[in-house]
Amino acid sequence: MAKGELLTSTEVTHTLGAEQFNGIHRVALELLRRSPDIEPLRSLADAPGQFRRLTPGERLAVGRGLVPGRALATRLAKRLPDDARRRFSETFNLAVDVAESDVFLDLEAAWLNPWSRSDLLPHLQRFAVATATVVHDVAPITNPQWFEPASTFRFERYLKAHLQHGSHFFCISQHTRSQLDRVADGLGFREPSSSVLPMGALAVESIRIGQSEDDRAMLLMVGTLEPRKNHGFALDLLDRLLSEGANVELQLVGSRGWKSSDLVARITSHPQYGDRLRWRSGLSDSALAELYSDAVAVLVPSHDEGFGLPVIEALAHGTPVIASDHPALREAGGTFAKYAGSPDSWHTMVTHLLDPAEQAAVRHRLRRYEPPSWDRTADVLHQQLAELVR
């Protein structure tokens, strides 16, 4: 079945409101940019249970890999010729009946969207629409202490709806697939239809290879500020290194997440905040790529992960990675990343990478790393979507 023969719809309401395209939003964006046959839709704010096509500004923003926001979407829309804007306005403001799709695919954090899947999926089932979802992890169920109770409730409701209606699950790692099977069994469902969807890495283009201020060694951590990412551990490590006189800085990239008030307070009240400790969000791909290239090491001290995109993104830029000894992170980094457990082992590994000779040796070895591509991810997705309707 050719790509164009399959009508697939997906909701991007939550992605369009993202401050930083990391994790779930990164996957959704990269797949949409390579999938012109997947129709991105947005919930109608004044009509619960209905979707609309994207506005010209939203569509351009997604296609260019930009974080839209209302202001940016408006600016992009104004660049269209007048007749094009009129033509789009006549069609994109109309509600879309997703029941006309062959497949409805949940690419983003669908449990946060307005139309509950426990209501949407039965509607689609009545019209024989195949359903599928990309699952990054099941942490809200396996480790609810890291999430707000309302988020855990909504995630479980979303997952149960897809399990009940026989959706296919695209898992971003074998670890996530195994976890999904265990959670499904615990919820009283049979083993779901699932497969592993390989992840891709941020493209390496026009990257400036530079140094941090005053030749400081820059440590980088990328990810939403939330409990399981374990940012506090990275701060402890920074404090220890600075107390020893190391010429280092720590850059944190990610939007503020849930249960992060204490962490944010610790970051912003740190004596080195704005100097040797920086927190950024809303970065462009090129700005993030610069940080990846400039870092002496990317730290991934997460308590739990579904895969670990920063691992492969860092390796794709030839940058050493030190990660928690976790199955999903090992799946991502293979033999190219280093894995640490105790605080002392983390300290030792980072200290070694501060030595120029060791840094050069590791980067030389990382030249053998072949980064996975998002093109392959999109190809696998399309092939497996086609199989759902055969």
mmCIF file of C-alpha atoms in Angstrom:
data_model
loop_
_atom_site.group_PDB
_atom_site.id
_atom_site.type_symbol
_atom_site.label_atom_id
_atom_site.label_comp_id
_atom_site.label_asym_id
_atom_site.label_seq_id
_atom_site.Cartn_x
_atom_site.Cartn_y
_atom_site.Cartn_z
ATOM 1 C CA MET A 1 0.000 0.000 0.000
ATOM 2 C CA ALA A 2 1.465 3.357 -1.019
ATOM 3 C CA LYS A 3 1.736 6.108 1.539
ATOM 4 C CA GLY A 4 -0.804 8.309 -0.185
ATOM 5 C CA GLU A 5 -3.520 5.645 -0.070
ATOM 6 C CA LEU A 6 -3.780 5.718 3.716
ATOM 7 C CA LEU A 7 -5.725 8.497 5.427
ATOM 8 C CA THR A 8 -4.280 8.993 8.903
ATOM 9 C CA SER A 9 -5.297 11.701 11.359
ATOM 10 C CA THR A 10 -3.542 12.800 14.529
ATOM 11 C CA GLU A 11 -4.139 15.451 17.175
ATOM 12 C CA VAL A 12 -1.456 18.060 17.868
ATOM 13 C CA THR A 13 -3.293 20.345 20.302
ATOM 14 C CA HIS A 14 -0.765 19.838 23.094
ATOM 15 C CA THR A 15 2.297 19.951 20.829
ATOM 16 C CA LEU A 16 1.278 23.320 19.398
ATOM 17 C CA GLY A 17 1.324 24.765 22.899
ATOM 18 C CA ALA A 18 4.754 23.392 23.793
ATOM 19 C CA GLU A 19 7.456 25.739 25.056
ATOM 20 C CA GLN A 20 10.334 23.413 24.122
ATOM 21 C CA PHE A 21 10.288 20.560 21.614
ATOM 22 C CA ASN A 22 11.875 17.806 23.723
ATOM 23 C CA GLY A 23 10.794 14.236 24.348
ATOM 24 C CA ILE A 24 7.206 13.552 23.293
ATOM 25 C CA HIS A 25 6.906 16.810 21.379
ATOM 26 C CA ARG A 26 10.185 16.181 19.561
ATOM 27 C CA VAL A 27 8.993 12.776 18.345
ATOM 28 C CA ALA A 28 5.625 14.145 17.218
ATOM 29 C CA LEU A 29 7.213 17.062 15.387
ATOM 30 C CA GLU A 30 9.893 15.044 13.589
ATOM 31 C CA LEU A 31 7.350 12.472 12.395
ATOM 32 C CA LEU A 32 4.889 15.109 11.190
ATOM 33 C CA ARG A 33 7.615 16.921 9.253
ATOM 34 C CA ARG A 34 8.288 13.688 7.358
ATOM 35 C CA SER A 35 4.673 12.566 6.977
ATOM 36 C CA PRO A 36 2.695 14.816 4.632
ATOM 37 C CA ASP A 37 0.010 12.131 4.447
ATOM 38 C CA ILE A 38 -0.710 12.351 8.195
ATOM 39 C CA GLU A 39 -3.270 15.091 8.812
ATOM 40 C CA PRO A 40 -2.515 17.073 11.995
ATOM 41 C CA LEU A 41 -5.651 18.301 13.745
ATOM 42 C CA ARG A 42 -6.422 20.563 16.662
ATOM 43 C CA SER A 43 -9.355 20.433 19.081
ATOM 44 C CA LEU A 44 -11.955 23.122 18.546
ATOM 45 C CA ALA A 45 -11.880 25.275 21.656
ATOM 46 C CA ASP A 46 -15.571 26.170 21.484
ATOM 47 C CA ALA A 47 -16.836 22.758 20.360
ATOM 48 C CA PRO A 48 -15.731 19.888 22.624
ATOM 49 C CA GLY A 49 -15.399 16.619 20.763
ATOM 50 C CA GLN A 50 -14.609 18.198 17.396
ATOM 51 C CA PHE A 51 -11.380 18.827 15.524
ATOM 52 C CA ARG A 52 -10.227 21.304 12.907
ATOM 53 C CA ARG A 53 -7.383 21.425 10.438
ATOM 54 C CA LEU A 54 -4.446 23.655 11.271
ATOM 55 C CA THR A 55 -4.320 27.307 10.321
ATOM 56 C CA PRO A 56 -1.697 28.363 7.769
ATOM 57 C CA GLY A 57 0.515 29.732 10.542
ATOM 58 C CA GLU A 58 0.266 26.544 12.578
ATOM 59 C CA ARG A 59 0.978 24.372 9.550
ATOM 60 C CA LEU A 60 4.029 26.407 8.565
ATOM 61 C CA ALA A 61 5.316 26.364 12.122
ATOM 62 C CA VAL A 62 5.062 22.584 12.360
ATOM 63 C CA GLY A 63 6.679 22.144 8.950
ATOM 64 C CA ARG A 64 9.623 24.336 9.923
ATOM 65 C CA GLY A 65 10.083 22.762 13.319
ATOM 66 C CA LEU A 66 9.193 25.921 15.212
ATOM 67 C CA VAL A 67 7.400 26.313 18.522
ATOM 68 C CA PRO A 68 4.336 28.173 17.212
ATOM 69 C CA GLY A 69 2.547 30.112 19.926
ATOM 70 C CA ARG A 70 -0.123 32.606 18.882
ATOM 71 C CA ALA A 71 2.272 35.419 17.993
ATOM 72 C CA LEU A 72 4.501 33.271 15.780
ATOM 73 C CA ALA A 73 1.546 31.602 14.080
ATOM 74 C CA THR A 74 0.121 35.031 13.256
ATOM 75 C CA ARG A 75 3.426 36.278 11.813
ATOM 76 C CA LEU A 76 3.817 33.182 9.655
ATOM 77 C CA ALA A 77 0.250 33.420 8.389
ATOM 78 C CA LYS A 78 0.827 37.036 7.314
ATOM 79 C CA ARG A 79 3.607 35.873 4.989
ATOM 80 C CA LEU A 80 1.092 34.008 2.829
ATOM 81 C CA PRO A 81 -0.365 35.810 -0.201
ATOM 82 C CA ASP A 82 -3.799 37.333 0.410
ATOM 83 C CA ASP A 83 -5.576 34.872 -1.867
ATOM 84 C CA ALA A 84 -3.881 31.943 -0.111
ATOM 85 C CA ARG A 85 -4.963 33.240 3.295
ATOM 86 C CA ARG A 86 -8.541 33.570 2.090
ATOM 87 C CA ARG A 87 -8.481 30.094 0.568
ATOM 88 C CA PHE A 88 -7.081 28.550 3.752
ATOM 89 C CA SER A 89 -9.505 30.429 5.986
ATOM 90 C CA GLU A 90 -12.423 28.934 4.088
ATOM 91 C CA THR A 91 -11.280 25.380 4.769
ATOM 92 C CA PHE A 92 -9.148 25.256 7.911
ATOM 93 C CA ASN A 93 -11.794 26.787 10.148
ATOM 94 C CA LEU A 94 -14.210 23.956 9.363
ATOM 95 C CA ALA A 95 -14.572 21.059 11.748
ATOM 96 C CA VAL A 96 -13.182 17.737 10.546
ATOM 97 C CA ASP A 97 -14.883 14.403 11.076
ATOM 98 C CA VAL A 98 -12.070 12.082 12.156
ATOM 99 C CA ALA A 99 -14.402 9.131 11.571
ATOM 100 C CA GLU A 100 -13.595 9.500 7.869
ATOM 101 C CA SER A 101 -9.979 8.504 8.547
ATOM 102 C CA ASP A 102 -8.560 5.035 7.987
ATOM 103 C CA VAL A 103 -6.378 5.388 11.091
ATOM 104 C CA PHE A 104 -6.394 7.730 14.066
ATOM 105 C CA LEU A 105 -2.919 7.956 15.582
ATOM 106 C CA ASP A 106 -2.095 9.467 18.970
ATOM 107 C CA LEU A 107 1.402 10.932 18.545
ATOM 108 C CA GLU A 108 1.470 13.339 21.476
ATOM 109 C CA ALA A 109 0.530 13.366 25.175
ATOM 110 C CA ALA A 110 -3.084 12.633 24.314
ATOM 111 C CA TRP A 111 -4.161 12.199 27.938
ATOM 112 C CA LEU A 112 -3.753 15.980 28.333
ATOM 113 C CA ASN A 113 -6.010 16.827 25.387
ATOM 114 C CA PRO A 114 -9.624 18.033 25.711
ATOM 115 C CA TRP A 115 -11.406 15.021 24.181
ATOM 116 C CA SER A 116 -10.928 12.004 26.435
ATOM 117 C CA ARG A 117 -9.947 8.871 24.533
ATOM 118 C CA SER A 118 -12.540 6.928 26.533
ATOM 119 C CA ASP A 119 -15.106 8.968 24.564
ATOM 120 C CA LEU A 120 -13.259 9.378 21.254
ATOM 121 C CA LEU A 121 -12.192 5.774 20.643
ATOM 122 C CA PRO A 122 -15.702 4.228 20.903
ATOM 123 C CA HIS A 123 -16.858 6.849 18.387
ATOM 124 C CA LEU A 124 -14.073 5.871 15.983
ATOM 125 C CA GLN A 125 -14.710 2.173 16.523
ATOM 126 C CA ARG A 126 -18.311 2.576 15.351
ATOM 127 C CA PHE A 127 -16.950 3.751 12.002
ATOM 128 C CA ALA A 128 -14.281 1.016 11.777
ATOM 129 C CA VAL A 129 -11.402 3.469 12.138
ATOM 130 C CA ALA A 130 -8.202 1.719 13.211
ATOM 131 C CA THR A 131 -6.523 3.316 16.227
ATOM 132 C CA ALA A 132 -2.914 3.454 17.358
ATOM 133 C CA THR A 133 -0.794 5.379 19.822
ATOM 134 C CA VAL A 134 2.881 6.078 20.422
ATOM 135 C CA VAL A 135 3.836 5.142 23.987
ATOM 136 C CA HIS A 136 6.953 6.722 25.471
ATOM 137 C CA ASP A 137 6.654 5.187 28.933
ATOM 138 C CA VAL A 138 4.094 4.108 31.516
ATOM 139 C CA ALA A 139 5.740 5.902 34.443
ATOM 140 C CA PRO A 140 2.542 7.619 35.648
ATOM 141 C CA ILE A 141 1.288 4.142 36.554
ATOM 142 C CA THR A 142 4.519 2.448 37.640
ATOM 143 C CA ASN A 143 5.787 5.473 39.607
ATOM 144 C CA PRO A 144 2.802 7.722 40.388
ATOM 145 C CA GLN A 145 4.752 9.558 43.110
ATOM 146 C CA TRP A 146 6.541 11.529 40.389
ATOM 147 C CA PHE A 147 3.324 12.961 38.959
ATOM 148 C CA GLU A 148 0.329 15.019 39.989
ATOM 149 C CA PRO A 149 -2.636 12.759 40.900
ATOM 150 C CA ALA A 150 -4.773 14.315 38.165
ATOM 151 C CA SER A 151 -2.127 13.511 35.533
ATOM 152 C CA THR A 152 -1.865 9.909 36.708
ATOM 153 C CA PHE A 153 -5.655 9.556 36.549
ATOM 154 C CA ARG A 154 -5.833 10.987 33.030
ATOM 155 C CA PHE A 155 -2.928 8.870 31.795
ATOM 156 C CA GLU A 156 -4.458 5.660 33.148
ATOM 157 C CA ARG A 157 -7.817 6.542 31.579
ATOM 158 C CA TYR A 158 -6.101 7.165 28.222
ATOM 159 C CA LEU A 159 -4.134 3.913 28.402
ATOM 160 C CA LYS A 160 -7.160 1.844 29.414
ATOM 161 C CA ALA A 161 -9.165 3.298 26.529
ATOM 162 C CA HIS A 162 -6.547 2.263 23.975
ATOM 163 C CA LEU A 163 -6.199 -1.179 25.581
ATOM 164 C CA GLN A 164 -9.948 -1.714 25.671
ATOM 165 C CA HIS A 165 -10.426 -0.759 22.028
ATOM 166 C CA GLY A 166 -7.573 -2.861 20.692
ATOM 167 C CA SER A 167 -5.288 -0.070 19.552
ATOM 168 C CA HIS A 168 -1.809 -0.807 18.281
ATOM 169 C CA PHE A 169 0.966 0.535 20.520
ATOM 170 C CA PHE A 170 4.140 1.946 18.976
ATOM 171 C CA CYS A 171 6.645 1.759 21.841
ATOM 172 C CA ILE A 172 9.787 3.878 21.648
ATOM 173 C CA SER A 173 11.969 1.141 23.150
ATOM 174 C CA GLN A 174 11.908 -2.542 23.993
ATOM 175 C CA HIS A 175 11.993 -1.529 27.653
ATOM 176 C CA THR A 176 8.797 0.488 27.247
ATOM 177 C CA ARG A 177 7.196 -2.401 25.380
ATOM 178 C CA SER A 178 7.985 -4.784 28.235
ATOM 179 C CA GLN A 179 6.685 -2.291 30.788
ATOM 180 C CA LEU A 180 3.488 -1.834 28.776
ATOM 181 C CA ASP A 181 2.855 -5.585 28.750
ATOM 182 C CA ARG A 182 3.261 -5.747 32.528
ATOM 183 C CA VAL A 183 1.005 -2.764 33.143
ATOM 184 C CA ALA A 184 -1.659 -4.095 30.771
ATOM 185 C CA ASP A 185 -1.637 -7.414 32.611
ATOM 186 C CA GLY A 186 -1.924 -5.619 35.950
ATOM 187 C CA LEU A 187 -4.937 -3.683 34.674
ATOM 188 C CA GLY A 188 -6.640 -6.895 33.575
ATOM 189 C CA PHE A 189 -6.034 -6.696 29.816
ATOM 190 C CA ARG A 190 -4.499 -9.259 27.521
ATOM 191 C CA GLU A 191 -1.142 -8.575 25.896
ATOM 192 C CA PRO A 192 -1.663 -5.632 23.521
ATOM 193 C CA SER A 193 -0.692 -5.417 19.882
ATOM 194 C CA SER A 194 2.618 -3.577 19.926
ATOM 195 C CA SER A 195 5.906 -2.963 18.152
ATOM 196 C CA VAL A 196 9.066 -0.946 18.730
ATOM 197 C CA LEU A 197 9.337 2.324 16.834
ATOM 198 C CA PRO A 198 13.029 3.265 16.485
ATOM 199 C CA MET A 199 13.903 6.818 17.473
ATOM 200 C CA GLY A 200 15.966 9.335 15.529
ATOM 201 C CA ALA A 201 18.518 11.968 16.482
ATOM 202 C CA LEU A 202 18.567 15.725 16.018
ATOM 203 C CA ALA A 203 20.106 16.461 12.623
ATOM 204 C CA VAL A 204 23.713 17.678 12.641
ATOM 205 C CA GLU A 205 23.791 20.720 10.366
ATOM 206 C CA SER A 206 25.670 24.034 10.532
ATOM 207 C CA ILE A 207 26.941 23.395 14.026
ATOM 208 C CA ARG A 208 29.434 25.832 15.526
ATOM 209 C CA ILE A 209 32.087 24.007 17.525
ATOM 210 C CA GLY A 210 32.983 26.472 20.267
ATOM 211 C CA GLN A 211 34.073 26.746 23.868
ATOM 212 C CA SER A 212 32.236 27.869 26.975
ATOM 213 C CA GLU A 213 33.030 31.214 28.574
ATOM 214 C CA ASP A 214 36.623 31.486 29.872
ATOM 215 C CA ASP A 215 37.352 27.976 28.564
ATOM 216 C CA ARG A 216 35.031 26.492 31.141
ATOM 217 C CA ALA A 217 34.081 22.862 30.734
ATOM 218 C CA MET A 218 30.344 22.859 30.109
ATOM 219 C CA LEU A 219 28.142 20.046 31.420
ATOM 220 C CA LEU A 220 24.725 19.829 29.773
ATOM 221 C CA MET A 221 21.426 18.306 30.882
ATOM 222 C CA VAL A 222 18.401 18.347 28.551
ATOM 223 C CA GLY A 223 14.883 17.557 29.716
ATOM 224 C CA THR A 224 11.754 18.889 31.380
ATOM 225 C CA LEU A 225 12.230 19.909 34.995
ATOM 226 C CA GLU A 226 10.314 17.120 36.742
ATOM 227 C CA PRO A 227 11.153 14.636 39.532
ATOM 228 C CA ARG A 228 12.213 11.570 37.562
ATOM 229 C CA LYS A 229 14.821 13.487 35.549
ATOM 230 C CA ASN A 230 16.810 13.917 38.787
ATOM 231 C CA HIS A 231 18.103 17.442 38.201
ATOM 232 C CA GLY A 232 18.908 17.735 41.898
ATOM 233 C CA PHE A 233 21.621 15.122 41.457
ATOM 234 C CA ALA A 234 23.235 17.191 38.692
ATOM 235 C CA LEU A 235 23.190 20.225 40.988
ATOM 236 C CA ASP A 236 24.860 18.201 43.744
ATOM 237 C CA LEU A 237 27.540 17.137 41.283
ATOM 238 C CA LEU A 238 28.115 20.730 40.183
ATOM 239 C CA ASP A 239 28.490 21.879 43.787
ATOM 240 C CA ARG A 240 31.027 19.136 44.488
ATOM 241 C CA LEU A 241 33.086 19.969 41.419
ATOM 242 C CA LEU A 242 33.072 23.695 42.171
ATOM 243 C CA SER A 243 34.122 23.064 45.767
ATOM 244 C CA GLU A 244 37.144 21.227 44.368
ATOM 245 C CA GLY A 245 38.062 24.179 42.171
ATOM 246 C CA ALA A 246 37.000 22.653 38.849
ATOM 247 C CA ASN A 247 36.490 25.180 36.045
ATOM 248 C CA VAL A 248 33.038 23.917 35.059
ATOM 249 C CA GLU A 249 29.530 25.145 34.434
ATOM 250 C CA LEU A 250 26.177 23.351 34.201
ATOM 251 C CA GLN A 251 23.570 24.251 31.603
ATOM 252 C CA LEU A 252 20.014 22.983 32.048
ATOM 253 C CA VAL A 253 17.716 23.015 29.010
ATOM 254 C CA GLY A 254 14.031 22.295 29.450
ATOM 255 C CA SER A 255 10.705 23.789 30.373
ATOM 256 C CA ARG A 256 9.337 23.821 33.889
ATOM 257 C CA GLY A 257 7.330 20.689 34.598
ATOM 258 C CA TRP A 258 5.200 19.250 37.359
ATOM 259 C CA LYS A 259 6.212 18.993 41.011
ATOM 260 C CA SER A 260 9.194 21.236 40.314
ATOM 261 C CA SER A 261 8.672 24.185 42.687
ATOM 262 C CA ASP A 262 11.434 23.157 45.092
ATOM 263 C CA LEU A 263 13.810 22.400 42.224
ATOM 264 C CA VAL A 264 13.148 25.731 40.513
ATOM 265 C CA ALA A 265 13.698 27.533 43.821
ATOM 266 C CA ARG A 266 16.996 25.716 44.295
ATOM 267 C CA ILE A 267 18.154 26.599 40.790
ATOM 268 C CA THR A 268 17.184 30.258 40.848
ATOM 269 C CA SER A 269 18.571 30.842 44.349
ATOM 270 C CA HIS A 270 21.871 29.091 43.638
ATOM 271 C CA PRO A 271 24.858 31.422 44.215
ATOM 272 C CA GLN A 272 26.158 30.587 40.721
ATOM 273 C CA TYR A 273 22.800 31.002 38.943
ATOM 274 C CA GLY A 274 23.279 33.021 35.773
ATOM 275 C CA ASP A 275 27.013 32.310 35.771
ATOM 276 C CA ARG A 276 28.178 28.736 36.271
ATOM 277 C CA LEU A 277 24.597 27.500 36.458
ATOM 278 C CA ARG A 278 22.204 28.421 33.655
ATOM 279 C CA TRP A 279 18.659 27.340 32.883
ATOM 280 C CA ARG A 280 17.253 27.821 29.392
ATOM 281 C CA SER A 281 14.013 26.892 27.653
ATOM 282 C CA GLY A 282 12.400 27.540 24.300
ATOM 283 C CA LEU A 283 15.654 27.039 22.387
ATOM 284 C CA SER A 284 15.701 26.518 18.638
ATOM 285 C CA ASP A 285 17.141 23.303 17.222
ATOM 286 C CA SER A 286 20.286 25.135 16.103
ATOM 287 C CA ALA A 287 20.828 26.669 19.545
ATOM 288 C CA LEU A 288 20.361 23.296 21.223
ATOM 289 C CA ALA A 289 22.721 21.705 18.699
ATOM 290 C CA GLU A 290 25.393 24.276 19.597
ATOM 291 C CA LEU A 291 25.103 23.357 23.259
ATOM 292 C CA TYR A 292 25.346 19.650 22.462
ATOM 293 C CA SER A 293 28.521 20.257 20.474
ATOM 294 C CA ASP A 294 30.124 22.563 23.046
ATOM 295 C CA ALA A 295 29.501 20.333 26.073
ATOM 296 C CA VAL A 296 32.288 18.184 27.490
ATOM 297 C CA ALA A 297 29.572 15.777 28.634
ATOM 298 C CA VAL A 298 25.808 15.386 28.534
ATOM 299 C CA LEU A 299 24.420 14.157 31.840
ATOM 300 C CA VAL A 300 21.337 11.919 31.969
ATOM 301 C CA PRO A 301 20.903 10.992 35.660
ATOM 302 C CA SER A 302 17.217 10.031 35.297
ATOM 303 C CA HIS A 303 15.542 7.689 37.746
ATOM 304 C CA ASP A 304 13.477 6.287 34.862
ATOM 305 C CA GLU A 305 13.133 6.792 31.109
ATOM 306 C CA GLY A 306 11.186 5.396 28.200
ATOM 307 C CA PHE A 307 14.200 5.779 25.924
ATOM 308 C CA GLY A 308 16.372 8.875 26.363
ATOM 309 C CA LEU A 309 16.520 11.107 23.287
ATOM 310 C CA PRO A 310 19.266 13.337 24.758
ATOM 311 C CA VAL A 311 21.537 10.282 24.763
ATOM 312 C CA ILE A 312 21.411 9.732 21.010
ATOM 313 C CA GLU A 313 21.251 13.459 20.260
ATOM 314 C CA ALA A 314 24.466 14.020 22.203
ATOM 315 C CA LEU A 315 26.193 11.035 20.604
ATOM 316 C CA ALA A 316 25.126 12.301 17.180
ATOM 317 C CA HIS A 317 27.082 15.477 17.948
ATOM 318 C CA GLY A 318 30.128 13.484 19.027
ATOM 319 C CA THR A 319 29.676 14.470 22.671
ATOM 320 C CA PRO A 320 30.357 12.063 25.570
ATOM 321 C CA VAL A 321 27.322 10.882 27.542
ATOM 322 C CA ILE A 322 27.139 9.783 31.167
ATOM 323 C CA ALA A 323 23.791 8.229 32.047
ATOM 324 C CA SER A 324 22.085 6.338 34.826
ATOM 325 C CA ASP A 325 22.449 2.579 34.638
ATOM 326 C CA HIS A 326 18.880 2.068 33.411
ATOM 327 C CA PRO A 327 17.649 -0.448 30.774
ATOM 328 C CA ALA A 328 16.118 2.172 28.471
ATOM 329 C CA LEU A 329 19.202 4.387 28.620
ATOM 330 C CA ARG A 330 21.446 1.422 27.832
ATOM 331 C CA GLU A 331 19.147 0.647 24.919
ATOM 332 C CA ALA A 332 19.671 4.204 23.677
ATOM 333 C CA GLY A 333 23.400 4.564 24.290
ATOM 334 C CA GLY A 334 24.663 1.030 23.755
ATOM 335 C CA THR A 335 28.430 0.792 24.161
ATOM 336 C CA PHE A 336 28.988 4.441 23.229
ATOM 337 C CA ALA A 337 27.645 5.991 26.442
ATOM 338 C CA LYS A 338 29.044 5.586 29.963
ATOM 339 C CA TYR A 339 26.774 4.429 32.778
ATOM 340 C CA ALA A 340 27.118 5.374 36.429
ATOM 341 C CA GLY A 341 25.413 4.437 39.663
ATOM 342 C CA SER A 342 26.837 5.935 42.844
ATOM 343 C CA PRO A 343 27.653 9.650 43.248
ATOM 344 C CA ASP A 344 31.345 8.739 43.402
ATOM 345 C CA SER A 345 31.202 6.905 40.079
ATOM 346 C CA TRP A 346 29.512 9.911 38.468
ATOM 347 C CA HIS A 347 32.155 12.218 39.916
ATOM 348 C CA THR A 348 34.971 10.001 38.668
ATOM 349 C CA MET A 349 33.583 9.786 35.130
ATOM 350 C CA VAL A 350 33.006 13.538 34.863
ATOM 351 C CA THR A 351 36.448 14.307 36.291
ATOM 352 C CA HIS A 352 38.075 12.045 33.709
ATOM 353 C CA LEU A 353 36.285 13.908 30.907
ATOM 354 C CA LEU A 354 37.625 17.226 32.191
ATOM 355 C CA ASP A 355 41.085 16.050 31.162
ATOM 356 C CA PRO A 356 41.727 17.276 27.574
ATOM 357 C CA ALA A 357 43.485 14.060 26.562
ATOM 358 C CA GLU A 358 40.621 11.887 27.821
ATOM 359 C CA GLN A 359 38.063 14.184 26.192
ATOM 360 C CA ALA A 360 39.863 13.919 22.850
ATOM 361 C CA ALA A 361 40.137 10.139 23.104
ATOM 362 C CA VAL A 362 36.425 9.697 23.828
ATOM 363 C CA ARG A 363 35.400 12.043 21.023
ATOM 364 C CA HIS A 364 37.667 10.154 18.632
ATOM 365 C CA ARG A 365 35.939 6.891 19.551
ATOM 366 C CA LEU A 366 32.501 8.485 19.095
ATOM 367 C CA ARG A 367 33.311 9.150 15.446
ATOM 368 C CA ARG A 368 32.271 5.539 14.866
ATOM 369 C CA TYR A 369 28.774 6.257 16.142
ATOM 370 C CA GLU A 370 26.133 6.171 13.407
ATOM 371 C CA PRO A 371 23.149 8.248 14.555
ATOM 372 C CA PRO A 372 19.698 6.850 13.824
ATOM 373 C CA SER A 373 17.616 8.973 11.461
ATOM 374 C CA TRP A 374 14.088 10.301 11.805
ATOM 375 C CA ASP A 375 13.574 9.352 8.162
ATOM 376 C CA ARG A 376 13.883 5.703 9.156
ATOM 377 C CA THR A 377 11.485 6.281 12.055
ATOM 378 C CA ALA A 378 8.900 7.738 9.671
ATOM 379 C CA ASP A 379 9.363 4.870 7.191
ATOM 380 C CA VAL A 380 8.817 2.253 9.895
ATOM 381 C CA LEU A 381 5.751 4.108 11.154
ATOM 382 C CA HIS A 382 4.171 4.278 7.699
ATOM 383 C CA GLN A 383 4.843 0.614 6.984
ATOM 384 C CA GLN A 384 3.258 -0.482 10.234
ATOM 385 C CA LEU A 385 0.297 1.878 9.906
ATOM 386 C CA ALA A 386 -0.430 0.368 6.500
ATOM 387 C CA GLU A 387 -0.449 -3.104 8.032
ATOM 388 C CA LEU A 388 -3.151 -2.051 10.497
ATOM 389 C CA VAL A 389 -5.750 -1.656 7.739
ATOM 390 C CA ARG A 390 -4.827 -4.620 5.564
#
